CSV table of N, CA and C in Angstrom, one decimal:
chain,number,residue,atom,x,y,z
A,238,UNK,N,0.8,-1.2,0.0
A,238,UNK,CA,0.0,0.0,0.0
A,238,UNK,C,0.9,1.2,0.0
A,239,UNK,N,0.6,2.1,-0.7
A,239,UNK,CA,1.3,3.4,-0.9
A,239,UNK,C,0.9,4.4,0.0
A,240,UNK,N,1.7,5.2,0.8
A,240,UNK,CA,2.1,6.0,1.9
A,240,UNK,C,1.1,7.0,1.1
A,241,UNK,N,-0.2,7.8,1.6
A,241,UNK,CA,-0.6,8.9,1.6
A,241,UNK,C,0.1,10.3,2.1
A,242,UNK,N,-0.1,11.3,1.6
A,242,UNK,CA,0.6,12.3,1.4
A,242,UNK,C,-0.7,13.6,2.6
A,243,UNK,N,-1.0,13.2,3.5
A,243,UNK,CA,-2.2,14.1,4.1
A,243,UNK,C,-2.0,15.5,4.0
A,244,UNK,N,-0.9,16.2,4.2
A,244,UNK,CA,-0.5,17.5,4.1
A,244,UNK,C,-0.6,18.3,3.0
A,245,UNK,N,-0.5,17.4,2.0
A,245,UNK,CA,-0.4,18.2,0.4
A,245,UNK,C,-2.2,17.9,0.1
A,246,UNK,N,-3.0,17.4,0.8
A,246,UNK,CA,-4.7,17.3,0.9
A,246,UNK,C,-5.1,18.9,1.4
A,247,UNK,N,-5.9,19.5,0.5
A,247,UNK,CA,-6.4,20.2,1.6
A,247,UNK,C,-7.4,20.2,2.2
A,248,UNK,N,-8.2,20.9,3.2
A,248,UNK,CA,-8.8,20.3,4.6
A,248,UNK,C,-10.4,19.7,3.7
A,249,UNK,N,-10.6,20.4,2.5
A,249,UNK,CA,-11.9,19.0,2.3
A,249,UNK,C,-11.7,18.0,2.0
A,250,UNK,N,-10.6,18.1,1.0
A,250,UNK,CA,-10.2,16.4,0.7
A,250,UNK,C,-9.7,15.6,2.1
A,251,UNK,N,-8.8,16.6,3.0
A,251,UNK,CA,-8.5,15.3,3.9
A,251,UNK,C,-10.2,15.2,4.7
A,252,UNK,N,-10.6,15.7,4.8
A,252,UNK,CA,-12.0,15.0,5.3
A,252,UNK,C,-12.7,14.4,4.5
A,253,UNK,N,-12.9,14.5,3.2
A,253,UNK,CA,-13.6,13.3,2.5
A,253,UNK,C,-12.8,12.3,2.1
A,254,UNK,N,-11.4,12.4,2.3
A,254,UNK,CA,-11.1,10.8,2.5
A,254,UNK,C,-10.6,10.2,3.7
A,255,UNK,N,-10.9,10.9,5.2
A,255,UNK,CA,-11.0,10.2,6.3
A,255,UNK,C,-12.4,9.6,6.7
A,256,UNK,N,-13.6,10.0,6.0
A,256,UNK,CA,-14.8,9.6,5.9
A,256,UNK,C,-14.9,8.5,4.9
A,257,UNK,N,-13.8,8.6,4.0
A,257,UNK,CA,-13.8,7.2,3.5
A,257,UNK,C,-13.1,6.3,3.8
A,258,UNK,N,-12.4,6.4,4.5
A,258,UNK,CA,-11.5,5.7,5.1
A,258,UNK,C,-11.1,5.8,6.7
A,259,UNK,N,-12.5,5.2,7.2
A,259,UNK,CA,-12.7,5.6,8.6
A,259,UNK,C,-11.4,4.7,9.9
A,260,UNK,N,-11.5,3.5,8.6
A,260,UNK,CA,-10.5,2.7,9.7
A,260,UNK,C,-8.6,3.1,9.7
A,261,UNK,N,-8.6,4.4,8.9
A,261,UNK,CA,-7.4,4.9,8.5
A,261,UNK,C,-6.6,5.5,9.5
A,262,UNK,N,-5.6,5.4,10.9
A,262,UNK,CA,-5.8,6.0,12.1
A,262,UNK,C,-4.9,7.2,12.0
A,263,UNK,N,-4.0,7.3,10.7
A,263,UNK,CA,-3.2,7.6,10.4
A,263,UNK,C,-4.1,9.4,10.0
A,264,UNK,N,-4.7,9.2,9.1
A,264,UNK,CA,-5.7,10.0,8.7
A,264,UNK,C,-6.9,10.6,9.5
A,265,UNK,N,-7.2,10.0,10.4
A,265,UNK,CA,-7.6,10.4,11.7
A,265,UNK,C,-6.9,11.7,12.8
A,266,UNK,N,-5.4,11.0,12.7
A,266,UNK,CA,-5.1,12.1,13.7
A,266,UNK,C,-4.6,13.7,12.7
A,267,UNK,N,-4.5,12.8,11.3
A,267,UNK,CA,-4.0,14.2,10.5
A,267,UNK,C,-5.3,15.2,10.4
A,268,UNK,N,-6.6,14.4,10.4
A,268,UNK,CA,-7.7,15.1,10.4
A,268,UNK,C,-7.9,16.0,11.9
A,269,UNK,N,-7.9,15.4,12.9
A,269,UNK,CA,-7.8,16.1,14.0
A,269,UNK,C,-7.3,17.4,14.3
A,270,UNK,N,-5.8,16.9,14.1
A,270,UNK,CA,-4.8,18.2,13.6
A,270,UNK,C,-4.8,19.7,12.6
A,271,UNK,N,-5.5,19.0,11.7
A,271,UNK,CA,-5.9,20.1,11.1
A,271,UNK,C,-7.1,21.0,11.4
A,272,UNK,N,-8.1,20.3,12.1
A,272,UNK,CA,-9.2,21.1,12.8
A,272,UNK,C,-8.8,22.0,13.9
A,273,UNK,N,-7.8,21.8,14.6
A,273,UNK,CA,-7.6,21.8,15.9
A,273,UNK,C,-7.1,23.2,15.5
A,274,UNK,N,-6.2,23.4,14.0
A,274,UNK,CA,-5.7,24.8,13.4
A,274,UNK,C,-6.2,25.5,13.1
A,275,UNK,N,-8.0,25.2,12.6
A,275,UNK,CA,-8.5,25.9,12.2
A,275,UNK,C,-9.9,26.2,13.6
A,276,UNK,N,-9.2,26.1,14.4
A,276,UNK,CA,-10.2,26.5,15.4
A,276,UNK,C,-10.5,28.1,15.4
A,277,UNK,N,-11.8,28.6,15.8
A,277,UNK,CA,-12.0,29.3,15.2
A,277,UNK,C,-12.4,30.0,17.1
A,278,UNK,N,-11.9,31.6,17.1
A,278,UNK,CA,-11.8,32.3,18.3
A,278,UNK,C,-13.2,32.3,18.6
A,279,UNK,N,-13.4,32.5,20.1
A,279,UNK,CA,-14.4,33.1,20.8
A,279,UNK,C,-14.8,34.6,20.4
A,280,UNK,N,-16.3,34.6,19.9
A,280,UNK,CA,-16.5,36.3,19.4
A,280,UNK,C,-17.2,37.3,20.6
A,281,UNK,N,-18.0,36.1,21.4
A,281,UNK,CA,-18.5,37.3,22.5
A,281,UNK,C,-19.2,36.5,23.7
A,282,UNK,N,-19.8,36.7,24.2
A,282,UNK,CA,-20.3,35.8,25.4
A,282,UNK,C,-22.0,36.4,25.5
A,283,UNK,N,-22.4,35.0,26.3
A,283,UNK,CA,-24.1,35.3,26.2
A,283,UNK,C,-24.5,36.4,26.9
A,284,UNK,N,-24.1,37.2,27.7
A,284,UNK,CA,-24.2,38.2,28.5
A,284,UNK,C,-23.3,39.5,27.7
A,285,UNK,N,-22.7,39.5,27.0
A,285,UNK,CA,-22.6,40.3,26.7
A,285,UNK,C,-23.8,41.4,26.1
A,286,UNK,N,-23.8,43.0,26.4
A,286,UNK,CA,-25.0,43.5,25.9
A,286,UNK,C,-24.7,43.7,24.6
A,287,UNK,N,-23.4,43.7,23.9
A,287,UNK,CA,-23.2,44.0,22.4
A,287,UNK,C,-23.5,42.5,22.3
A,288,UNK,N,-24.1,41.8,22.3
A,288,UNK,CA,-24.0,40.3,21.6
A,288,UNK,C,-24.5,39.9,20.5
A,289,UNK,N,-26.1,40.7,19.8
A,289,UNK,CA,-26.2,40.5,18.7
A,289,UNK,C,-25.9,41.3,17.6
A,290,UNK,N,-25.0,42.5,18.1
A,290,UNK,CA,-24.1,43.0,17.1
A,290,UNK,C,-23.1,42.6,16.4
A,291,UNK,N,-22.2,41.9,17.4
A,291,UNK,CA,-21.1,40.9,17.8
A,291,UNK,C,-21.1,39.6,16.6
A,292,UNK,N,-22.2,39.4,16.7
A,292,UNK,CA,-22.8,37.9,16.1
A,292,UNK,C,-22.9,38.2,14.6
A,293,UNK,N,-23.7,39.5,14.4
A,293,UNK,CA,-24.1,39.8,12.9
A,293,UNK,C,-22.6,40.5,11.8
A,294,UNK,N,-21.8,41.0,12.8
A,294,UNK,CA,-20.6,41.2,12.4
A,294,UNK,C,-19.9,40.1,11.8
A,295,UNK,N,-19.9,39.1,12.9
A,295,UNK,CA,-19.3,38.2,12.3
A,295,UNK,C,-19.2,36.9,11.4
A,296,UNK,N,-20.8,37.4,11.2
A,296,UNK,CA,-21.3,36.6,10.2
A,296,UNK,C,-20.8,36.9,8.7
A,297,UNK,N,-21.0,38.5,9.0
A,297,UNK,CA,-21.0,39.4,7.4
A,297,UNK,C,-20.1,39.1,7.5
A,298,UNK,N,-18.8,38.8,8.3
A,298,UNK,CA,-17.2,38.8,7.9
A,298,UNK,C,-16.8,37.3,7.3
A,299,UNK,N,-17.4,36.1,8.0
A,299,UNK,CA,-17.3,35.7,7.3
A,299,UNK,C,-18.2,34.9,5.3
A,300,UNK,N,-19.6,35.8,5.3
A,300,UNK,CA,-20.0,35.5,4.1
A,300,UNK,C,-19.0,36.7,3.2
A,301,UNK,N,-18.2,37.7,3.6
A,301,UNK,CA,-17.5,38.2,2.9
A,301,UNK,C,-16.3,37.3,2.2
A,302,UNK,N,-15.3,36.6,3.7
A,302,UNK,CA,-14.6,35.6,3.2
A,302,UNK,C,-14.8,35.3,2.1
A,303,UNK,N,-15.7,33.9,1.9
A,303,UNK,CA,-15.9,33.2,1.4
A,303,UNK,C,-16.6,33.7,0.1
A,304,UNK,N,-17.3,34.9,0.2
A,304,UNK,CA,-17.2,35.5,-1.4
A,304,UNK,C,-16.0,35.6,-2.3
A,305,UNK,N,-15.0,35.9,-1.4
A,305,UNK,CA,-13.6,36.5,-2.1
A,305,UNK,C,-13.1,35.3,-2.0
């Protein structure tokens, strides 16, 4: 069996081929890993009184992202 390359995957492929290959443990922890980078910060807290500003901000910021 030939050595996978997980790093040169980027993060959809390596999840649609750890979903295909669930028994892969190898692929597993590279999947883990790469989530763990793309953890995404804390924007506000439930008490906060800006919180639904907070929320709508960062919505628009990211459907902007992903426009561009």
């Amino acid at each position: 069996m030939s050595q996978v390359d997980y790093k040169a995957m980027s993060y959809k492929e390596l999840r649609r081929y750890f979903l295909k290959h669930r028994e892969d443990q190898a692929a597993f922890q590279a999947y883990l890993a790469r989530r763990r980078e793309r953890a995404r910060p804390v924007i506000t807290r439930i008490d906060d009184p800006d919180f639904d500003n907070k929320i709508q901000t960062a919505i628009r910021q990211q459907l902007a992202e992903h426009r561009s």
